Short mmCIF file of C-alpha atoms and ligand atoms in Angstrom, two decimals:
data_model
loop_
_atom_site.label_atom_id
_atom_site.label_comp_id
_atom_site.label_asym_id
_atom_site.label_seq_id
_atom_site.Cartn_x
_atom_site.Cartn_y
_atom_site.Cartn_z
CA MET A 10 92.59 95.35 83.51
CA ALA A 11 93.64 98.11 85.94
CA LEU A 12 96.83 100.06 85.21
CA LEU A 13 99.42 101.73 87.42
CA ILE A 14 101.49 104.14 85.34
CA ARG A 15 104.54 105.00 87.41
CA GLY A 16 106.94 107.92 87.44
CA GLY A 17 106.05 109.77 84.26
CA GLU A 18 105.94 113.52 83.87
CA ILE A 19 102.37 114.59 83.23
CA VAL A 20 102.03 117.50 80.84
CA THR A 21 98.64 119.12 80.32
CA ALA A 22 97.59 122.45 78.81
CA GLU A 23 98.09 124.04 82.23
CA SER A 24 100.69 122.17 84.22
CA ARG A 25 103.61 119.79 84.39
CA SER A 26 104.27 117.43 87.31
CA ARG A 27 105.75 114.04 88.06
CA CYS A 28 103.14 111.66 89.40
CA ASP A 29 101.66 108.18 89.18
CA ILE A 30 98.31 107.46 87.57
CA VAL A 31 95.89 104.67 88.48
CA VAL A 32 93.37 103.58 85.88
CA GLU A 33 90.43 101.36 86.78
CA GLY A 34 88.05 100.34 84.05
CA GLU A 35 87.93 103.14 81.50
CA THR A 36 88.70 105.99 83.86
CA ILE A 37 91.56 107.67 85.72
CA THR A 38 90.71 107.00 89.37
CA ARG A 39 93.78 108.26 91.26
CA MET A 40 96.78 110.51 90.70
CA GLY A 41 99.60 111.09 93.18
CA VAL A 42 103.14 110.27 94.26
CA ASP A 43 104.21 106.69 95.06
CA LEU A 44 100.78 105.16 94.57
CA ASP A 45 100.03 101.47 94.89
CA GLY A 46 97.92 100.00 92.13
CA PRO A 47 94.84 97.85 92.67
CA ALA A 48 95.53 94.10 93.02
CA GLY A 49 96.45 92.63 89.65
CA ALA A 50 97.06 95.99 87.98
CA GLU A 51 99.52 96.07 85.10
CA VAL A 52 102.43 98.34 86.01
CA ILE A 53 103.75 100.56 83.23
CA GLU A 54 107.08 102.24 83.99
CA ALA A 55 107.05 105.78 82.56
CA ARG A 56 110.19 107.25 84.14
CA GLY A 57 111.90 109.57 81.64
CA LYS A 58 108.71 109.79 79.58
CA LEU A 59 106.14 112.56 79.16
CA ILE A 60 102.49 111.69 79.63
CA PHE A 61 100.05 113.69 77.51
CA PRO A 62 96.27 113.53 77.39
CA GLY A 63 95.15 111.57 74.32
CA PHE A 64 95.43 113.86 71.31
CA ILE A 65 92.31 114.83 69.36
CA ASP A 66 92.35 115.43 65.62
CA PRO A 67 89.45 117.80 64.97
CA HIS A 68 89.46 117.46 61.16
CA VAL A 69 89.79 114.19 59.27
CA HIS A 70 88.26 112.57 56.21
CA ILE A 71 88.01 108.79 56.21
CA HIS A 72 84.98 107.76 54.18
CA LEU A 73 84.97 110.47 51.52
CA PRO A 74 83.44 110.27 48.05
CA PHE A 75 85.18 113.23 46.36
CA MET A 76 86.45 114.27 42.93
CA ALA A 77 85.36 111.11 41.12
CA THR A 78 86.95 108.78 43.67
CA PHE A 79 87.08 107.85 47.37
CA ALA A 80 89.68 108.67 50.02
CA LYS A 81 91.74 105.55 50.67
CA ASP A 82 91.47 104.83 54.38
CA THR A 83 88.93 102.72 56.19
CA HIS A 84 88.06 103.52 59.78
CA THR A 85 90.28 100.63 60.80
CA THR A 86 93.38 101.74 58.89
CA ALA A 87 92.94 105.41 59.85
CA SER A 88 92.31 104.72 63.53
CA LYS A 89 95.34 102.43 63.85
CA ALA A 90 97.44 105.12 62.16
CA ALA A 91 95.97 107.72 64.50
CA LEU A 92 96.83 105.68 67.58
CA VAL A 93 100.47 104.97 66.75
CA GLY A 94 100.73 108.72 66.22
CA GLY A 95 99.25 109.47 69.67
CA THR A 96 95.76 110.50 68.52
CA THR A 97 93.06 108.77 70.57
CA THR A 98 90.01 110.60 69.18
CA PHE A 99 89.29 112.00 65.74
CA ILE A 100 86.38 114.04 64.46
CA GLU A 101 85.40 113.00 60.96
CA MET A 102 83.60 115.17 58.42
CA VAL A 103 80.36 113.53 57.26
CA CYS A 104 80.15 114.79 53.67
CA PRO A 105 77.21 113.69 51.55
CA SER A 106 77.13 115.58 48.25
CA ARG A 107 74.52 118.30 47.79
CA ASN A 108 72.10 116.04 45.89
CA GLU A 109 72.14 113.40 48.63
CA ASP A 110 69.82 113.16 51.60
CA THR A 111 71.38 114.60 54.77
CA LEU A 112 70.12 112.00 57.23
CA ALA A 113 70.83 109.10 54.88
CA GLY A 114 74.41 110.39 54.63
CA TYR A 115 74.74 110.65 58.39
CA ASN A 116 73.48 107.10 58.88
CA GLN A 117 75.80 105.81 56.17
CA TRP A 118 78.85 107.36 57.86
CA LYS A 119 77.74 105.98 61.23
CA ARG A 120 77.41 102.47 59.77
CA LYS A 121 80.85 102.67 58.17
CA ALA A 122 82.52 103.61 61.46
CA ALA A 123 80.54 101.37 63.84
CA GLY A 124 82.70 98.57 65.21
CA ALA A 125 85.53 99.48 62.82
CA SER A 126 87.53 102.08 64.74
CA ALA A 127 90.33 101.35 67.18
CA CYS A 128 90.04 104.82 68.73
CA ASP A 129 87.12 106.99 69.76
CA TYR A 130 85.48 109.28 67.23
CA ALA A 131 82.85 111.92 66.66
CA PHE A 132 81.40 113.60 63.58
CA HIS A 133 80.98 117.07 62.12
CA MET A 134 77.83 116.98 59.95
CA ALA A 135 78.23 118.74 56.62
CA VAL A 136 75.33 120.89 55.49
CA THR A 137 75.63 120.62 51.71
CA HIS A 138 72.18 121.92 50.82
CA TRP A 139 69.46 123.73 52.67
CA ASP A 140 65.71 123.20 52.65
CA ALA A 141 62.99 122.36 55.17
CA GLN A 142 63.77 118.66 55.09
CA ALA A 143 67.50 119.19 55.62
CA GLU A 144 66.70 121.47 58.56
CA ALA A 145 64.42 118.88 60.19
CA GLN A 146 67.04 116.17 59.68
CA LEU A 147 69.81 118.33 61.12
CA ARG A 148 67.73 118.80 64.27
CA GLU A 149 67.53 115.00 64.52
CA ILE A 150 71.28 114.65 63.98
CA VAL A 151 72.04 117.18 66.72
CA ALA A 152 69.65 115.34 69.05
CA ASP A 153 71.67 112.19 68.27
CA GLY A 154 74.77 113.85 69.74
CA THR A 155 76.48 115.26 66.65
CA THR A 156 76.65 118.87 67.72
CA SER A 157 78.87 120.48 65.09
CA PHE A 158 78.20 121.27 61.44
CA LYS A 159 80.50 121.72 58.45
CA ILE A 160 79.93 124.00 55.51
CA PHE A 161 82.00 124.41 52.36
CA LEU A 162 82.16 127.76 50.62
CA ALA A 163 84.30 126.05 47.93
CA TYR A 164 83.54 122.99 45.73
CA LYS A 165 80.60 124.53 43.90
CA ASN A 166 77.85 122.08 42.83
CA PHE A 167 79.28 119.28 44.99
CA PHE A 168 79.69 120.15 48.69
CA GLY A 169 79.51 123.94 48.36
CA VAL A 170 76.64 126.05 49.71
CA SER A 171 75.36 129.44 48.57
CA ASP A 172 75.29 132.42 50.91
CA GLU A 173 71.56 131.86 51.39
CA GLU A 174 72.17 128.24 52.40
CA MET A 175 74.99 129.27 54.71
CA PHE A 176 72.66 131.77 56.36
CA GLY A 177 70.05 129.06 57.01
CA ALA A 178 72.61 126.67 58.48
CA LEU A 179 74.09 129.37 60.73
CA LYS A 180 70.67 130.48 62.01
CA LEU A 181 69.85 126.90 62.96
CA ALA A 182 73.27 126.46 64.58
CA ALA A 183 72.79 129.63 66.63
CA GLU A 184 69.39 128.39 67.79
CA LEU A 185 70.70 124.93 68.74
CA GLY A 186 74.07 126.01 70.18
CA VAL A 187 76.00 124.10 67.55
CA MET A 188 79.49 125.01 66.32
CA VAL A 189 79.80 125.50 62.54
CA THR A 190 83.11 124.57 60.95
CA ALA A 191 83.77 126.09 57.54
CA HIS A 192 86.03 125.66 54.52
CA CYS A 193 86.46 129.30 53.52
CA GLU A 194 87.35 129.88 49.88
CA ASN A 195 85.30 131.79 47.29
CA ALA A 196 83.92 129.17 44.87
CA GLU A 197 83.02 131.65 42.10
CA LEU A 198 86.49 133.16 41.90
CA ILE A 199 88.15 129.74 41.94
CA GLY A 200 85.96 128.52 39.07
CA HIS A 201 86.73 131.58 37.02
CA ARG A 202 90.48 131.35 37.58
CA GLN A 203 90.56 127.60 36.90
CA GLN A 204 88.89 128.06 33.51
CA GLN A 205 91.21 130.91 32.60
CA LEU A 206 94.37 128.99 33.52
CA LEU A 207 93.29 125.85 31.66
CA ALA A 208 92.41 127.95 28.59
CA GLU A 209 95.98 129.31 28.67
CA GLY A 210 97.33 125.73 28.65
CA LYS A 211 98.38 125.91 32.31
CA THR A 212 97.41 122.40 33.35
CA GLY A 213 100.07 121.22 35.84
CA PRO A 214 99.82 121.04 39.65
CA GLU A 215 101.90 124.21 39.98
CA TRP A 216 98.78 126.12 38.82
CA HIS A 217 96.61 124.86 41.67
CA GLU A 218 97.80 127.60 44.06
CA PRO A 219 97.39 130.45 41.54
CA SER A 220 93.85 129.22 40.88
CA ARG A 221 92.91 129.85 44.52
CA PRO A 222 95.27 132.56 45.82
CA GLU A 223 95.41 133.96 49.34
CA ALA A 224 92.84 136.71 48.60
CA VAL A 225 90.28 134.07 47.63
CA GLU A 226 90.66 132.43 51.04
CA ALA A 227 90.66 135.80 52.83
CA GLU A 228 87.36 136.72 51.14
CA GLY A 229 85.76 133.43 52.21
CA THR A 230 87.01 133.84 55.76
CA ALA A 231 85.78 137.44 56.03
CA ARG A 232 82.38 136.50 54.57
CA PHE A 233 81.96 133.56 56.93
CA ALA A 234 82.93 135.80 59.85
CA HIS A 235 80.44 138.44 58.74
CA PHE A 236 77.64 135.86 58.56
CA LEU A 237 78.58 134.63 62.04
CA GLY A 238 78.18 138.17 63.30
CA GLU A 239 74.79 138.53 61.57
CA THR A 240 73.41 135.24 62.88
CA GLY A 241 75.09 135.02 66.29
CA ALA A 242 76.39 131.53 65.51
CA SER A 243 79.76 130.20 66.74
CA GLY A 244 82.18 129.35 63.97
CA TYR A 245 85.43 127.55 63.37
CA VAL A 246 87.53 128.18 60.26
CA VAL A 247 89.16 124.93 59.13
CA HIS A 248 92.61 124.61 57.57
CA LEU A 249 93.45 128.33 57.53
CA SER A 250 96.61 128.67 55.45
CA CYS A 251 97.75 132.27 55.04
CA ILE A 252 98.27 135.72 56.52
CA PRO A 253 95.34 137.53 54.79
CA ALA A 254 92.85 134.90 55.98
CA LEU A 255 94.35 135.00 59.47
CA ARG A 256 93.98 138.77 59.47
CA ALA A 257 90.29 138.43 58.51
CA ALA A 258 89.67 135.94 61.32
CA VAL A 259 91.55 137.98 63.91
CA GLU A 260 89.71 141.17 62.91
CA ALA A 261 86.45 139.32 63.48
CA LYS A 262 87.69 138.03 66.84
CA LEU A 263 88.54 141.61 67.83
CA LYS A 264 85.00 142.70 66.93
CA GLY A 265 83.70 140.05 69.33
CA THR A 266 82.59 137.51 66.72
CA ASN A 267 82.59 134.01 68.11
CA ILE A 268 85.13 132.64 65.65
CA HIS A 269 87.86 130.05 66.16
CA VAL A 270 90.70 129.05 63.89
CA GLU A 271 92.27 125.74 62.93
CA SER A 272 95.39 125.33 60.83
CA VAL A 273 96.64 121.98 59.64
CA VAL A 274 100.09 120.42 59.68
CA PRO A 275 100.90 120.75 55.94
CA HIS A 276 100.50 124.53 56.10
CA PHE A 277 103.03 124.82 58.93
CA LEU A 278 105.68 122.64 57.32
CA LEU A 279 105.21 122.37 53.56
CA ASP A 280 105.12 125.30 51.14
CA LYS A 281 103.89 125.74 47.58
CA SER A 282 107.19 124.57 46.09
CA TYR A 283 106.07 121.04 47.06
CA ALA A 284 103.13 121.31 44.63
CA GLU A 285 105.37 122.91 42.02
CA ARG A 286 107.46 119.75 41.76
CA GLU A 287 107.42 118.02 38.39
CA GLY A 288 104.33 115.95 37.50
CA LEU A 289 103.20 113.33 39.98
CA GLU A 290 105.48 114.63 42.74
CA GLY A 291 103.65 117.95 42.60
CA MET A 292 100.22 116.28 42.36
CA LYS A 293 100.83 114.44 45.63
CA ASN A 294 100.93 117.81 47.39
CA VAL A 295 97.72 119.29 46.01
CA MET A 296 95.22 120.17 48.70
CA SER A 297 92.84 123.06 49.34
CA PRO A 298 93.43 125.70 50.47
CA PRO A 299 96.72 125.12 48.67
CA LEU A 300 100.20 124.98 50.11
CA ARG A 301 101.30 128.61 50.25
CA ASP A 302 104.33 130.81 49.90
CA LYS A 303 106.77 130.01 52.71
CA ARG A 304 106.51 133.50 54.24
CA ASN A 305 103.13 132.48 55.69
CA GLN A 306 104.61 129.77 57.90
CA ARG A 307 106.25 132.08 60.41
CA ALA A 308 102.99 133.95 60.88
CA LEU A 309 101.12 130.67 61.42
CA TRP A 310 103.61 129.51 64.05
CA ASN A 311 103.46 132.88 65.84
CA ALA A 312 99.66 132.91 65.75
CA LEU A 313 99.56 129.36 67.07
CA GLU A 314 101.89 130.21 69.95
CA ALA A 315 99.79 133.29 70.74
CA GLY A 316 96.53 131.29 70.67
CA LEU A 317 95.13 133.22 67.68
CA ILE A 318 95.14 129.87 65.93
CA ASP A 319 93.19 127.73 68.35
CA THR A 320 93.84 124.19 67.13
CA VAL A 321 96.02 122.08 64.86
CA GLY A 322 94.32 119.35 62.86
CA THR A 323 95.38 117.37 59.83
CA ASP A 324 92.59 117.45 57.24
CA HIS A 325 93.77 113.86 56.77
CA CYS A 326 92.64 112.86 53.28
CA PRO A 327 94.66 110.15 51.55
CA PHE A 328 94.57 109.61 47.79
CA ASP A 329 97.13 107.26 46.31
CA VAL A 330 99.32 107.74 43.25
CA GLU A 331 96.81 106.18 40.87
CA GLN A 332 94.11 108.53 42.13
CA LYS A 333 96.32 111.62 41.98
CA LEU A 334 97.02 110.73 38.34
CA LEU A 335 93.34 111.41 37.55
CA GLY A 336 94.58 114.98 37.26
CA VAL A 337 97.48 114.29 34.90
CA ASP A 338 95.90 116.40 32.13
CA ALA A 339 94.34 119.13 34.30
CA PHE A 340 95.19 120.25 37.84
CA THR A 341 91.44 120.76 38.44
CA GLN A 342 90.98 116.96 38.36
CA ILE A 343 93.67 116.10 40.93
CA PRO A 344 91.89 114.74 44.03
CA ASN A 345 92.57 117.34 46.73
CA GLY A 346 94.08 116.07 49.94
CA ILE A 347 97.18 115.26 51.97
CA PRO A 348 97.18 112.61 54.71
CA GLY A 349 98.67 113.29 58.15
CA ILE A 350 96.73 111.61 60.98
CA GLU A 351 99.73 109.42 61.84
CA ASP A 352 102.33 112.18 61.94
CA ARG A 353 100.60 115.29 63.36
CA VAL A 354 101.74 114.92 66.96
CA ASN A 355 105.34 113.97 66.20
CA LEU A 356 105.73 116.72 63.59
CA MET A 357 104.27 119.45 65.81
CA TYR A 358 106.31 118.22 68.78
CA THR A 359 109.53 118.09 66.74
CA TYR A 360 109.19 121.27 64.65
CA GLY A 361 107.18 123.20 67.23
CA VAL A 362 108.13 122.27 70.79
CA LYS A 363 111.67 121.00 70.18
CA ARG A 364 112.58 123.87 67.85
CA GLY A 365 111.38 126.43 70.40
CA ARG A 366 108.47 127.74 68.31
CA LEU A 367 105.72 126.32 70.48
CA ASP A 368 105.33 126.15 74.23
CA ILE A 369 104.69 122.58 75.33
CA HIS A 370 101.44 123.49 77.13
CA ARG A 371 100.13 125.35 74.07
CA PHE A 372 101.05 122.23 72.07
CA VAL A 373 98.85 120.09 74.33
CA ASP A 374 96.14 122.73 74.25
CA ALA A 375 96.08 123.06 70.45
CA LEU A 376 96.24 119.34 69.72
CA SER A 377 94.03 118.03 72.53
CA THR A 378 92.46 120.32 75.11
CA ARG A 379 91.08 123.04 72.89
CA PRO A 380 89.52 120.66 70.35
CA ALA A 381 87.92 118.92 73.34
CA ARG A 382 86.57 122.20 74.73
CA LEU A 383 85.39 123.59 71.40
CA PHE A 384 83.59 120.42 70.37
CA GLY A 385 81.96 119.41 73.64
CA LEU A 386 84.30 116.59 74.67
CA PHE A 387 85.90 118.27 77.71
CA PRO A 388 86.56 117.26 80.50
CA ARG A 389 85.94 113.66 79.52
CA LYS A 390 88.68 114.10 76.88
CA GLY A 391 91.49 116.62 76.50
CA THR A 392 93.01 116.47 79.97
CA ILE A 393 94.54 114.15 82.56
CA ALA A 394 92.43 114.28 85.71
CA VAL A 395 90.61 111.96 88.08
CA GLY A 396 87.30 111.09 86.43
CA ALA A 397 88.50 111.70 82.87
CA ASP A 398 88.65 108.92 80.29
CA ALA A 399 91.97 107.12 80.53
CA ASP A 400 93.17 108.22 77.08
CA LEU A 401 96.88 108.56 77.74
CA VAL A 402 99.95 108.99 75.57
CA ILE A 403 103.23 107.91 77.17
CA TYR A 404 105.64 109.81 74.99
CA ASP A 405 109.35 109.22 74.51
CA PRO A 406 110.95 112.65 73.98
CA GLU A 407 114.34 111.05 73.23
CA TYR A 408 113.18 108.95 70.29
CA CYS A 409 114.69 109.82 66.92
CA GLY A 410 113.27 108.53 63.66
CA THR A 411 112.32 109.42 60.11
CA ILE A 412 108.93 109.52 58.46
CA SER A 413 108.55 106.99 55.70
CA ALA A 414 105.57 105.74 53.68
CA ALA A 415 107.08 102.26 53.77
CA ALA A 416 106.46 102.07 57.52
CA GLN A 417 103.10 103.88 57.78
CA LEU A 418 99.73 102.40 58.74
CA THR A 419 97.81 105.02 56.77
CA ASN A 420 96.49 103.34 53.64
CA ASN A 421 98.53 105.25 51.10
CA ASP A 422 101.58 104.70 48.91
CA TYR A 423 103.38 107.95 49.67
CA ASN A 424 103.81 110.43 52.48
CA SER A 425 104.24 114.15 51.81
CA PHE A 426 106.52 114.32 54.87
CA GLU A 427 108.78 111.52 53.59
CA GLY A 428 112.26 111.87 55.09
CA PHE A 429 111.26 114.40 57.77
CA ALA A 430 113.14 113.67 61.01
CA ILE A 431 111.01 113.22 64.13
CA GLU A 432 112.34 113.67 67.64
CA GLY A 433 109.72 112.05 69.83
CA ARG A 434 107.21 109.22 69.59
CA ALA A 435 104.16 107.81 71.32
CA GLU A 436 105.41 104.69 73.03
CA VAL A 437 102.31 103.49 74.90
CA VAL A 438 98.79 104.71 74.11
CA THR A 439 95.61 103.85 75.96
CA VAL A 440 92.00 104.34 74.90
CA ARG A 441 89.62 104.37 77.86
CA GLY A 442 92.07 102.27 79.83
CA ALA A 443 92.90 99.68 77.16
CA VAL A 444 96.50 99.58 75.95
CA GLN A 445 96.24 99.99 72.16
CA VAL A 446 99.89 100.81 71.40
CA ARG A 447 103.06 99.38 72.97
CA ASP A 448 106.63 100.15 71.91
CA GLY A 449 105.15 102.40 69.23
CA LYS A 450 103.27 99.48 67.61
CA PHE A 451 99.54 98.90 67.38
CA VAL A 452 98.70 95.90 69.59
CA GLY A 453 95.07 96.56 70.41
CA ASP A 454 91.47 95.93 69.55
CA THR A 455 90.38 97.35 66.19
CA ALA A 456 86.80 97.66 67.48
CA ARG A 457 87.66 99.50 70.71
CA GLY A 458 86.47 102.92 69.45
CA GLN A 459 83.14 104.43 70.42
CA LEU A 460 81.07 107.15 68.83
CA LEU A 461 81.20 110.11 71.22
CA ARG A 462 77.80 111.71 71.59
CA ARG A 463 77.93 115.33 72.66
CA THR A 464 75.51 117.91 73.97
CA PRO A 465 74.99 121.35 72.39
CA HIS A 466 76.33 124.48 74.13
CA ALA A 467 79.21 122.60 75.73
CA HIS A 468 81.48 123.93 72.97
CA CYS A 469 81.14 127.44 74.40
CA GLU A 470 83.29 126.42 77.32
CA VAL A 471 86.65 127.73 76.06
CA ARG A 472 89.00 129.13 78.64
CA ASP A 473 91.90 131.38 77.81
CA ASP A 474 94.46 130.93 80.52
CA GLY A 475 97.19 132.93 78.84
O1 LIG B 503 92.30 119.30 49.98
C1 LIG B 503 91.54 119.01 50.89
N1 LIG B 503 91.50 119.82 51.92
N2 LIG B 503 90.82 117.88 50.81
C2 LIG B 503 89.82 117.43 51.69
C3 LIG B 503 88.52 118.16 51.53
C4 LIG B 503 88.57 119.48 52.25
O2 LIG B 503 88.49 120.52 51.61
O3 LIG B 503 88.71 119.50 53.46
ZN1 LIG B 504 88.29 121.81 53.22
ZN1 LIG B 505 88.83 118.72 55.17
#
């Protein structure tokens, strides 16, 4: 059905203006003042509301076999959670382990998501080993429209790649025009520190951060950046958490390396004291890179505002209490991950835009437009314009609420942001013209989502307007 969205204030990465929007089919067909809708169009009154382009989460885990268990969400639960939180597209990491076949993994992830997502989605393909067969299969996967890779420098013997394997993946990416996303921590140093701490009887979650300190992440970031320079590939550091790693990435940017930076919501708002809580409460907040000393947060906010951090994702990765307790005797066995797909937009709006740390246009850029540009989805996604997909978030900036696991759609029995106030909420959300959320509640079609096939090179189109 056609839509006429009347009187809202449209906020994009570049501009802010009051105007009506007409949606026909899946697309925005007209924008202007005092428009009439097509016959039979549903009229949505948006006066007093902000209208944002659908938000894009560039880093989520949904199907994830990891650390002797599986992340909890299905594509249905995660996509419904995404939508009530204003996210209309997510990019999921396809992560077969290093002894699994690359193409078989890709097809498995595709089957899991097909017909099961309420919002649109794309994939980053993890390169977890490197040989001639993997290379041939990666070419096939890129030809299928998955035009970004993922490599892990951490998680040795499971997802992690050697420097030689990283080099192979980056050379192929440079040839194909594919963006390579990377988890940058030094696996050797982590392994060594973990063994030492356990041998000293230091087994609780408070030892997770000391086992992978800031320098370990800075080394991984600098090494990844150096390899980008050597190979000419474009890279994207995921979940950057601290000042030394930021410095390494910015130094590489200044040298002209094609490197981009993502930070994730927990690193802006939670610090290492959350993982130092007693027992299970600490375990809930174990992720990698770990939650850091609080002094890092101000630097992350400043870098985000300045555009040195390009995007904000979640690294959504839910493990429930029972799963976290796998690590009750050793912090090295705690499944790593913190969920956040449902809360990213509201938390960054509340603690960024409303608190004066983040310009509202940079907010839209970091959470929607720049992920779209970097990963080949723009201008179909990431903006509000005639011809773009009608992925729209009608946002109530006056809403006040509190985050609570009891009310969440994410399939998990706790929320690390429990009790955080939010000052804003997605009220109506559309995916390619279909209303999927009304009054903040999911009301839509759980099979609405489509796999977004992309073309290589498009990710190079990043504009700095600042
Ligand atoms: O702790 C995390 N980040 N879990 C998910 C896997 C990853 O490293 O992204
Ligand atoms: Zn990671
Ligand atoms: Zn991740």
